[in-house]
Amino acid sequence: MFTDASRPLYEVKANLFKGLAHPLRVRVLEVLAATPDAETPVAALLEATGLEASHLSQHLAVLRNYRLVTAERRGNQVSYRLAYPQVADLLRVARALLGEILQATERQLVEQAGLPDIPTQAAARATDASAAPVAEASTVTAARS
Amino acid sequence: MFTDASRPLYEVKANLFKGLAHPLRVRVLEVLAATPDAETPVAALLEATGLEASHLSQHLAVLRNYRLVTAERRGNQVSYRLAYPQVADLLRVARALLGEILQATERQLVEQAGLPDIPTQAAARATDASAAPVAEASTVTAARS
DNA sequence: CCATGGATTGATGAATCCATCAATCCATTA
DNA sequence: TAATGGATTGATGGATTCATCAATCCATGG
């Protein structure tokens, strides 16, 4: 059911994004995407992420269920690779989009720094929390009707 | 903070995917992507989704915070559009990936249907639940060492 | 067969996200 | 300014997801 057909496309898509919506999973995919034609043993992933085996394995299971990676057992140990090259594509496009977003919001910060408050490092310090969205600045812009 | 720089890339990426990880939000983005150069009034989104205004607005707020859409107020009503064309790119690539996944899992279903159980419509009926991942079939494949 | 190392699975409290309802805001018109 | 329609915001249970720990599986070597 992790990627079922016979459901509206937007549901399946959202579901795919849900599979990608965790830093550790993205990290793992990035590592795997770095060597698209080689297998990466779990040991290497453990080292790359610094995680506890069990924790990593949980997320690997998620990635497997979503059919984003495939696993192969060679004797005692297991290796992973991306299930499809398009997974790497997706990461690249996401990165490109983020480039745009960050660049644009940076411009905005500069613009609004010209007038109000402290023009220097205030913004930098303000943008410090570790959870989610971009710093606010009133979203809905006006336009003449 | 919804798309902060100065954090590891994989965190920011995962965060982006989190913003996309909901069927309604994907649906809205798809609608907006259908007319990239025109604004879409909230009324149209309401109709396209069949949602209650408040509910839709919640998700629009999320999309705004993630900088995926922009809103403009024209007199009494508000219209939305994609903030960057790359958002549409991302949806397209996701769709391409899903195409691969579904096609491949379909092949697998056919293969394994050749031998066990009922070879006909059993698989189709089995893939019915409405929540998440693809139907299971043992993940870790073996290989010679 | 038992022990060991490598990896996965299961279970549980904590944290996060979501849908719904009430309240508010904003611009237009009377 | 009072009232109305369009849209957003806030608050609150209910549902998902996550991190951690213990238990299990699986293949190899003694």
Tab-separated table of C-alpha atoms (C1' of nucleotides) in Angstrom:
chain	number	residue	atom	x	y	z
A	1	MET	CA	0.000	0.000	0.000
A	2	PHE	CA	2.922	2.385	0.255
A	3	THR	CA	2.637	3.292	-3.369
A	4	ASP	CA	-0.675	1.994	-4.525
A	5	ALA	CA	-2.132	2.742	-7.905
A	6	SER	CA	-5.910	2.988	-8.196
A	7	ARG	CA	-5.999	6.091	-6.020
A	8	PRO	CA	-6.027	9.724	-7.085
A	9	LEU	CA	-2.594	10.781	-8.234
A	10	TYR	CA	-2.299	13.526	-5.667
A	11	GLU	CA	-2.772	11.055	-2.849
A	12	VAL	CA	-0.064	8.775	-4.160
A	13	LYS	CA	2.222	11.730	-4.694
A	14	ALA	CA	1.629	13.089	-1.224
A	15	ASN	CA	2.364	9.654	0.076
A	16	LEU	CA	5.658	9.566	-1.761
A	17	PHE	CA	6.625	12.897	-0.245
A	18	LYS	CA	5.718	11.555	3.155
A	19	GLY	CA	8.277	8.836	2.636
A	20	LEU	CA	10.871	11.507	1.989
A	21	ALA	CA	9.815	13.769	4.824
A	22	HIS	CA	12.495	12.919	7.316
A	23	PRO	CA	16.062	14.234	7.549
A	24	LEU	CA	17.602	10.832	8.160
A	25	ARG	CA	15.869	9.254	5.222
A	26	VAL	CA	16.911	12.078	2.939
A	27	ARG	CA	20.433	11.766	4.227
A	28	VAL	CA	20.503	8.058	3.465
A	29	LEU	CA	19.157	8.657	-0.015
A	30	GLU	CA	21.765	11.305	-0.631
A	31	VAL	CA	24.500	8.921	0.379
A	32	LEU	CA	23.108	6.234	-1.886
A	33	ALA	CA	22.690	8.738	-4.703
A	34	ALA	CA	26.372	9.584	-4.446
A	35	THR	CA	27.277	6.131	-5.778
A	36	PRO	CA	24.355	5.211	-8.010
A	37	ASP	CA	25.987	2.148	-9.473
A	38	ALA	CA	27.482	0.636	-6.356
A	39	GLU	CA	25.859	-0.943	-3.358
A	40	THR	CA	26.325	0.685	0.003
A	41	PRO	CA	26.617	-1.599	3.015
A	42	VAL	CA	24.678	-0.770	6.146
A	43	ALA	CA	27.955	-0.331	7.976
A	44	ALA	CA	28.785	2.600	5.705
A	45	LEU	CA	25.382	4.142	6.317
A	46	LEU	CA	25.843	3.709	10.019
A	47	GLU	CA	29.084	5.588	9.831
A	48	ALA	CA	27.751	8.285	7.541
A	49	THR	CA	24.834	8.994	9.824
A	50	GLY	CA	26.288	8.232	13.224
A	51	LEU	CA	23.071	6.486	14.170
A	52	GLU	CA	22.287	3.539	16.346
A	53	ALA	CA	21.766	0.447	14.201
A	54	SER	CA	18.198	-0.077	15.262
A	55	HIS	CA	17.214	3.470	14.537
A	56	LEU	CA	18.757	3.445	11.092
A	57	SER	CA	17.124	0.154	10.332
A	58	GLN	CA	13.719	1.577	11.118
A	59	HIS	CA	14.166	4.256	8.527
A	60	LEU	CA	15.624	1.837	6.020
A	61	ALA	CA	12.496	-0.225	6.449
A	62	VAL	CA	10.406	2.810	5.635
A	63	LEU	CA	12.452	3.494	2.524
A	64	ARG	CA	12.080	-0.123	1.466
A	65	ASN	CA	8.333	-0.059	1.960
A	66	TYR	CA	8.072	3.008	-0.186
A	67	ARG	CA	10.094	1.203	-2.836
A	68	LEU	CA	12.722	3.937	-2.834
A	69	VAL	CA	15.632	1.622	-2.099
A	70	THR	CA	16.416	-2.051	-2.541
A	71	ALA	CA	18.395	-4.242	-0.207
A	72	GLU	CA	20.621	-7.198	-0.922
A	73	ARG	CA	22.083	-9.569	1.575
A	74	ARG	CA	25.644	-10.769	0.962
A	75	GLY	CA	26.418	-13.350	3.536
A	76	ASN	CA	26.358	-11.634	6.843
A	77	GLN	CA	25.717	-8.110	5.795
A	78	VAL	CA	23.170	-6.129	3.843
A	79	SER	CA	23.736	-3.472	1.229
A	80	TYR	CA	21.424	-0.861	-0.173
A	81	ARG	CA	21.025	1.094	-3.356
A	82	LEU	CA	18.476	3.429	-4.897
A	83	ALA	CA	15.626	1.501	-6.439
A	84	TYR	CA	15.373	3.907	-9.385
A	85	PRO	CA	17.586	6.655	-10.756
A	86	GLN	CA	14.551	8.940	-10.633
A	87	VAL	CA	14.931	9.070	-6.878
A	88	ALA	CA	18.171	10.931	-7.400
A	89	ASP	CA	16.419	13.168	-9.918
A	90	LEU	CA	13.870	14.060	-7.313
A	91	LEU	CA	16.570	15.036	-4.852
A	92	ARG	CA	18.278	17.166	-7.455
A	93	VAL	CA	15.115	19.013	-8.391
A	94	ALA	CA	14.330	19.567	-4.743
A	95	ARG	CA	17.741	21.053	-4.286
A	96	ALA	CA	17.230	23.348	-7.248
A	97	LEU	CA	13.934	24.564	-5.838
A	98	LEU	CA	15.486	25.191	-2.460
A	99	GLY	CA	18.191	27.189	-4.156
A	100	GLU	CA	15.547	29.463	-5.603
A	101	ILE	CA	13.639	29.786	-2.379
A	102	LEU	CA	16.633	30.575	-0.231
A	103	GLN	CA	18.004	33.020	-2.737
A	104	ALA	CA	14.672	34.823	-2.958
A	105	THR	CA	14.079	35.009	0.765
A	106	GLU	CA	17.590	36.290	1.191
A	107	ARG	CA	16.802	39.102	-1.218
A	108	GLN	CA	13.713	39.897	0.796
A	109	LEU	CA	15.656	39.996	4.021
A	110	VAL	CA	18.079	42.455	2.518
A	111	GLU	CA	15.274	44.649	1.225
A	112	GLN	CA	13.437	44.902	4.481
A	113	ALA	CA	16.654	45.266	6.419
A	114	GLY	CA	17.245	48.595	4.704
A	115	LEU	CA	14.518	50.368	6.640
A	116	PRO	CA	13.324	48.907	9.945
A	117	ASP	CA	15.122	47.754	13.061
A	118	ILE	CA	18.784	46.858	13.145
A	119	PRO	CA	20.153	46.468	9.631
A	120	THR	CA	23.012	44.172	10.520
A	121	GLN	CA	23.043	40.817	12.237
A	122	ALA	CA	19.565	40.947	13.680
A	123	ALA	CA	18.126	38.824	10.904
A	124	ALA	CA	20.867	36.246	11.214
A	125	ARG	CA	20.260	35.807	14.910
A	126	ALA	CA	16.514	35.772	14.446
A	127	THR	CA	16.767	32.890	12.001
A	128	ASP	CA	18.045	30.470	14.525
A	129	ALA	CA	15.423	28.030	15.755
A	130	SER	CA	15.763	24.505	14.468
A	131	ALA	CA	12.346	23.408	13.345
A	132	ALA	CA	10.636	24.594	10.207
A	133	PRO	CA	9.573	27.397	7.792
A	134	VAL	CA	11.203	30.602	6.678
A	135	ALA	CA	11.125	33.644	8.895
A	136	GLU	CA	7.833	35.480	8.629
A	137	ALA	CA	7.233	38.861	7.050
A	138	SER	CA	3.523	39.083	6.216
A	139	THR	CA	2.568	36.807	3.403
A	140	VAL	CA	-0.414	38.092	1.459
A	141	THR	CA	0.686	40.964	-0.761
A	142	ALA	CA	-1.850	43.482	-2.022
A	143	ALA	CA	-2.735	44.398	-5.588
A	144	ARG	CA	-4.960	46.873	-7.364
A	145	SER	CA	-8.336	45.537	-8.504
B	1	MET	CA	12.176	28.850	9.621
B	2	PHE	CA	10.174	26.853	7.125
B	3	THR	CA	13.031	26.898	4.693
B	4	ASP	CA	16.012	28.102	6.614
B	5	ALA	CA	19.515	28.056	5.224
B	6	SER	CA	22.360	27.504	7.673
B	7	ARG	CA	21.230	23.961	8.364
B	8	PRO	CA	22.399	20.757	6.727
B	9	LEU	CA	20.944	20.391	3.270
B	10	TYR	CA	19.250	17.120	4.015
B	11	GLU	CA	17.298	18.710	6.848
B	12	VAL	CA	16.097	21.515	4.668
B	13	LYS	CA	15.198	19.065	1.930
B	14	ALA	CA	13.311	16.814	4.295
B	15	ASN	CA	11.496	19.852	5.520
B	16	LEU	CA	10.480	20.767	2.007
B	17	PHE	CA	9.087	17.300	1.473
B	18	LYS	CA	7.177	17.630	4.695
B	19	GLY	CA	5.478	20.657	3.243
B	20	LEU	CA	4.382	18.539	0.309
B	21	ALA	CA	3.384	15.529	2.366
B	22	HIS	CA	-0.350	15.980	2.345
B	23	PRO	CA	-2.872	15.059	-0.357
B	24	LEU	CA	-4.743	18.342	-0.173
B	25	ARG	CA	-1.628	20.404	-0.496
B	26	VAL	CA	-0.443	18.383	-3.463
B	27	ARG	CA	-3.861	18.748	-5.012
B	28	VAL	CA	-3.750	22.505	-4.617
B	29	LEU	CA	-0.288	22.675	-6.126
B	30	GLU	CA	-1.403	20.566	-9.052
B	31	VAL	CA	-4.290	22.906	-9.698
B	32	LEU	CA	-1.997	25.910	-9.534
B	33	ALA	CA	0.545	24.184	-11.748
B	34	ALA	CA	-2.114	23.695	-14.388
B	35	THR	CA	-2.181	27.456	-15.018
B	36	PRO	CA	1.347	28.580	-14.202
B	37	ASP	CA	0.928	32.083	-15.532
B	38	ALA	CA	-2.483	32.880	-14.135
B	39	GLU	CA	-3.634	33.455	-10.616
B	40	THR	CA	-6.175	31.102	-9.142
B	41	PRO	CA	-8.752	32.564	-6.797
B	42	VAL	CA	-9.508	30.792	-3.560
B	43	ALA	CA	-13.064	30.248	-4.765
B	44	ALA	CA	-11.726	28.097	-7.591
B	45	LEU	CA	-9.602	26.080	-5.187
B	46	LEU	CA	-12.593	25.639	-2.937
B	47	GLU	CA	-14.523	24.230	-5.823
B	48	ALA	CA	-11.692	22.047	-7.086
B	49	THR	CA	-11.185	20.487	-3.688
B	50	GLY	CA	-14.684	20.526	-2.282
B	51	LEU	CA	-13.290	21.621	1.049
B	52	GLU	CA	-14.589	23.841	3.782
B	53	ALA	CA	-13.035	27.295	3.507
B	54	SER	CA	-11.347	27.139	6.857
B	55	HIS	CA	-9.769	23.809	6.190
B	56	LEU	CA	-8.416	24.846	2.831
B	57	SER	CA	-7.079	28.033	4.305
B	58	GLN	CA	-5.093	26.103	6.867
B	59	HIS	CA	-3.295	24.221	4.169
B	60	LEU	CA	-2.802	27.325	2.080
B	61	ALA	CA	-1.134	28.863	5.096
B	62	VAL	CA	1.231	25.929	5.263
B	63	LEU	CA	2.066	26.263	1.588
B	64	ARG	CA	2.694	29.962	2.073
B	65	ASN	CA	4.962	29.390	5.025
B	66	TYR	CA	6.988	26.939	3.015
B	67	ARG	CA	7.230	29.555	0.285
B	68	LEU	CA	5.699	27.226	-2.252
B	69	VAL	CA	2.896	29.583	-3.236
B	70	THR	CA	2.270	33.295	-3.151
B	71	ALA	CA	-1.013	35.026	-2.445
B	72	GLU	CA	-2.369	38.286	-3.730
B	73	ARG	CA	-5.409	40.086	-2.539
B	74	ARG	CA	-7.595	41.765	-5.134
B	75	GLY	CA	-10.267	43.715	-3.349
B	76	ASN	CA	-12.359	41.226	-1.561
B	77	GLN	CA	-10.778	38.042	-2.682
B	78	VAL	CA	-7.408	36.344	-2.653
B	79	SER	CA	-5.675	34.515	-5.458
B	80	TYR	CA	-2.786	32.108	-5.411
B	81	ARG	CA	-0.062	30.992	-7.749
B	82	LEU	CA	3.056	28.866	-7.556
B	83	ALA	CA	5.940	30.790	-6.068
B	84	TYR	CA	8.461	29.198	-8.453
B	85	PRO	CA	8.174	27.142	-11.619
B	86	GLN	CA	10.462	24.585	-9.967
B	87	VAL	CA	7.566	23.553	-7.789
B	88	ALA	CA	5.863	22.251	-10.894
B	89	ASP	CA	9.106	20.548	-11.894
B	90	LEU	CA	9.153	18.755	-8.604
B	91	LEU	CA	5.622	17.483	-9.119
B	92	ARG	CA	6.495	16.293	-12.596
B	93	VAL	CA	9.570	14.400	-11.443
B	94	ALA	CA	7.602	12.857	-8.617
B	95	ARG	CA	5.056	11.688	-11.105
B	96	ALA	CA	7.754	10.177	-13.280
B	97	LEU	CA	9.189	8.301	-10.342
B	98	LEU	CA	5.794	7.003	-9.353
B	99	GLY	CA	5.306	5.823	-12.890
B	100	GLU	CA	8.439	3.699	-12.579
B	101	ILE	CA	7.518	2.365	-9.179
B	102	LEU	CA	4.010	1.372	-10.089
B	103	GLN	CA	5.089	-0.190	-13.332
B	104	ALA	CA	7.771	-2.223	-11.584
B	105	THR	CA	5.579	-3.408	-8.734
B	106	GLU	CA	2.965	-4.361	-11.275
B	107	ARG	CA	5.537	-6.534	-13.034
B	108	GLN	CA	6.370	-8.156	-9.719
B	109	LEU	CA	2.738	-8.831	-9.006
B	110	VAL	CA	2.379	-10.558	-12.336
B	111	GLU	CA	5.504	-12.637	-11.768
B	112	GLN	CA	4.502	-13.913	-8.399
B	113	ALA	CA	0.928	-14.411	-9.538
B	114	GLY	CA	2.157	-17.028	-11.984
B	115	LEU	CA	2.783	-19.593	-9.288
B	116	PRO	CA	0.978	-19.254	-5.965
B	117	ASP	CA	-2.665	-18.681	-5.110
B	118	ILE	CA	-5.222	-17.398	-7.569
B	119	PRO	CA	-3.544	-16.078	-10.696
B	120	THR	CA	-6.306	-13.678	-11.732
B	121	GLN	CA	-7.864	-10.820	-9.842
B	122	ALA	CA	-6.626	-11.739	-6.409
B	123	ALA	CA	-3.832	-9.199	-6.476
B	124	ALA	CA	-6.111	-6.408	-7.603
B	125	ARG	CA	-8.498	-6.994	-4.743
B	126	ALA	CA	-5.689	-7.379	-2.271
B	127	THR	CA	-4.338	-3.915	-3.064
B	128	ASP	CA	-7.281	-2.080	-1.627
B	129	ALA	CA	-6.563	-0.430	1.713
B	130	SER	CA	-6.426	3.336	1.663
B	131	ALA	CA	-3.430	4.323	3.742
B	132	ALA	CA	0.167	3.887	2.640
B	133	PRO	CA	2.927	1.720	1.070
B	134	VAL	CA	2.915	-0.859	-1.648
B	135	ALA	CA	1.747	-4.360	-0.936
B	136	GLU	CA	4.419	-6.393	0.761
B	137	ALA	CA	6.315	-9.313	-0.707
B	138	SER	CA	9.503	-9.769	1.308
B	139	THR	CA	11.968	-7.006	0.738
B	140	VAL	CA	15.553	-8.098	1.217
B	141	THR	CA	16.641	-10.168	-1.769
B	142	ALA	CA	19.548	-12.563	-1.480
B	143	ALA	CA	22.795	-12.661	-3.435
B	144	ARG	CA	25.887	-14.810	-3.723
B	145	SER	CA	28.895	-13.638	-1.745
C	1	DC	C1'	24.910	-27.295	17.866
C	2	DC	C1'	26.113	-23.066	20.348
C	3	DA	C1'	28.047	-18.483	20.217
C	4	DT	C1'	28.829	-14.227	17.838
C	5	DG	C1'	28.262	-10.138	14.902
C	6	DG	C1'	25.195	-7.809	11.755
C	7	DA	C1'	20.736	-6.224	11.008
C	8	DT	C1'	15.732	-6.179	11.552
C	9	DT	C1'	11.376	-6.232	14.164
C	10	DG	C1'	8.153	-5.079	17.965
C	11	DA	C1'	6.410	-2.225	21.574
C	12	DT	C1'	5.906	2.109	24.040
C	13	DG	C1'	5.813	7.064	25.594
C	14	DA	C1'	6.763	11.622	23.530
C	15	DA	C1'	6.213	14.773	19.946
C	16	DT	C1'	4.010	16.291	15.756
C	17	DC	C1'	0.379	16.832	12.535
C	18	DC	C1'	-4.447	17.081	11.192
C	19	DA	C1'	-9.722	18.183	11.034
C	20	DT	C1'	-13.135	20.690	13.039
C	21	DC	C1'	-15.352	24.615	15.184
C	22	DA	C1'	-15.527	29.289	16.871
C	23	DA	C1'	-13.687	33.814	16.498
C	24	DT	C1'	-11.395	37.424	13.937
C	25	DC	C1'	-9.835	40.228	10.059
C	26	DC	C1'	-10.382	42.864	5.837
C	27	DA	C1'	-12.636	45.212	2.106
C	28	DT	C1'	-16.827	46.377	0.039
C	29	DT	C1'	-21.588	48.133	-0.065
C	30	DA	C1'	-25.695	49.945	2.026
D	1	DT	C1'	-20.727	53.048	10.566
D	2	DA	C1'	-23.236	48.883	10.378
D	3	DA	C1'	-23.631	44.810	7.801
D	4	DT	C1'	-22.137	41.304	4.626
D	5	DG	C1'	-19.199	38.024	2.052
D	6	DG	C1'	-14.584	36.195	1.562
D	7	DA	C1'	-10.760	34.383	3.831
D	8	DT	C1'	-7.587	33.657	7.679
D	9	DT	C1'	-6.375	32.585	12.513
D	10	DG	C1'	-6.691	30.221	17.027
D	11	DA	C1'	-7.756	26.428	19.918
D	12	DT	C1'	-8.672	21.610	20.814
D	13	DG	C1'	-9.234	16.518	20.753
D	14	DG	C1'	-7.840	12.635	17.744
D	15	DA	C1'	-4.672	10.327	14.864
D	16	DT	C1'	0.338	9.603	12.971
D	17	DT	C1'	4.960	9.569	13.298
D	18	DC	C1'	9.244	9.247	15.800
D	19	DA	C1'	13.121	7.708	19.088
D	20	DT	C1'	14.384	4.444	22.251
D	21	DC	C1'	14.880	-0.078	24.238
D	22	DA	C1'	14.355	-5.031	24.345
D	23	DA	C1'	13.801	-9.125	21.657
D	24	DT	C1'	14.370	-11.706	17.437
D	25	DC	C1'	16.246	-13.281	13.037
D	26	DC	C1'	19.937	-14.882	10.009
D	27	DA	C1'	24.396	-16.447	8.444
D	28	DT	C1'	28.922	-17.599	9.712
D	29	DG	C1'	32.724	-19.615	12.656
D	30	DG	C1'	34.057	-22.303	16.506
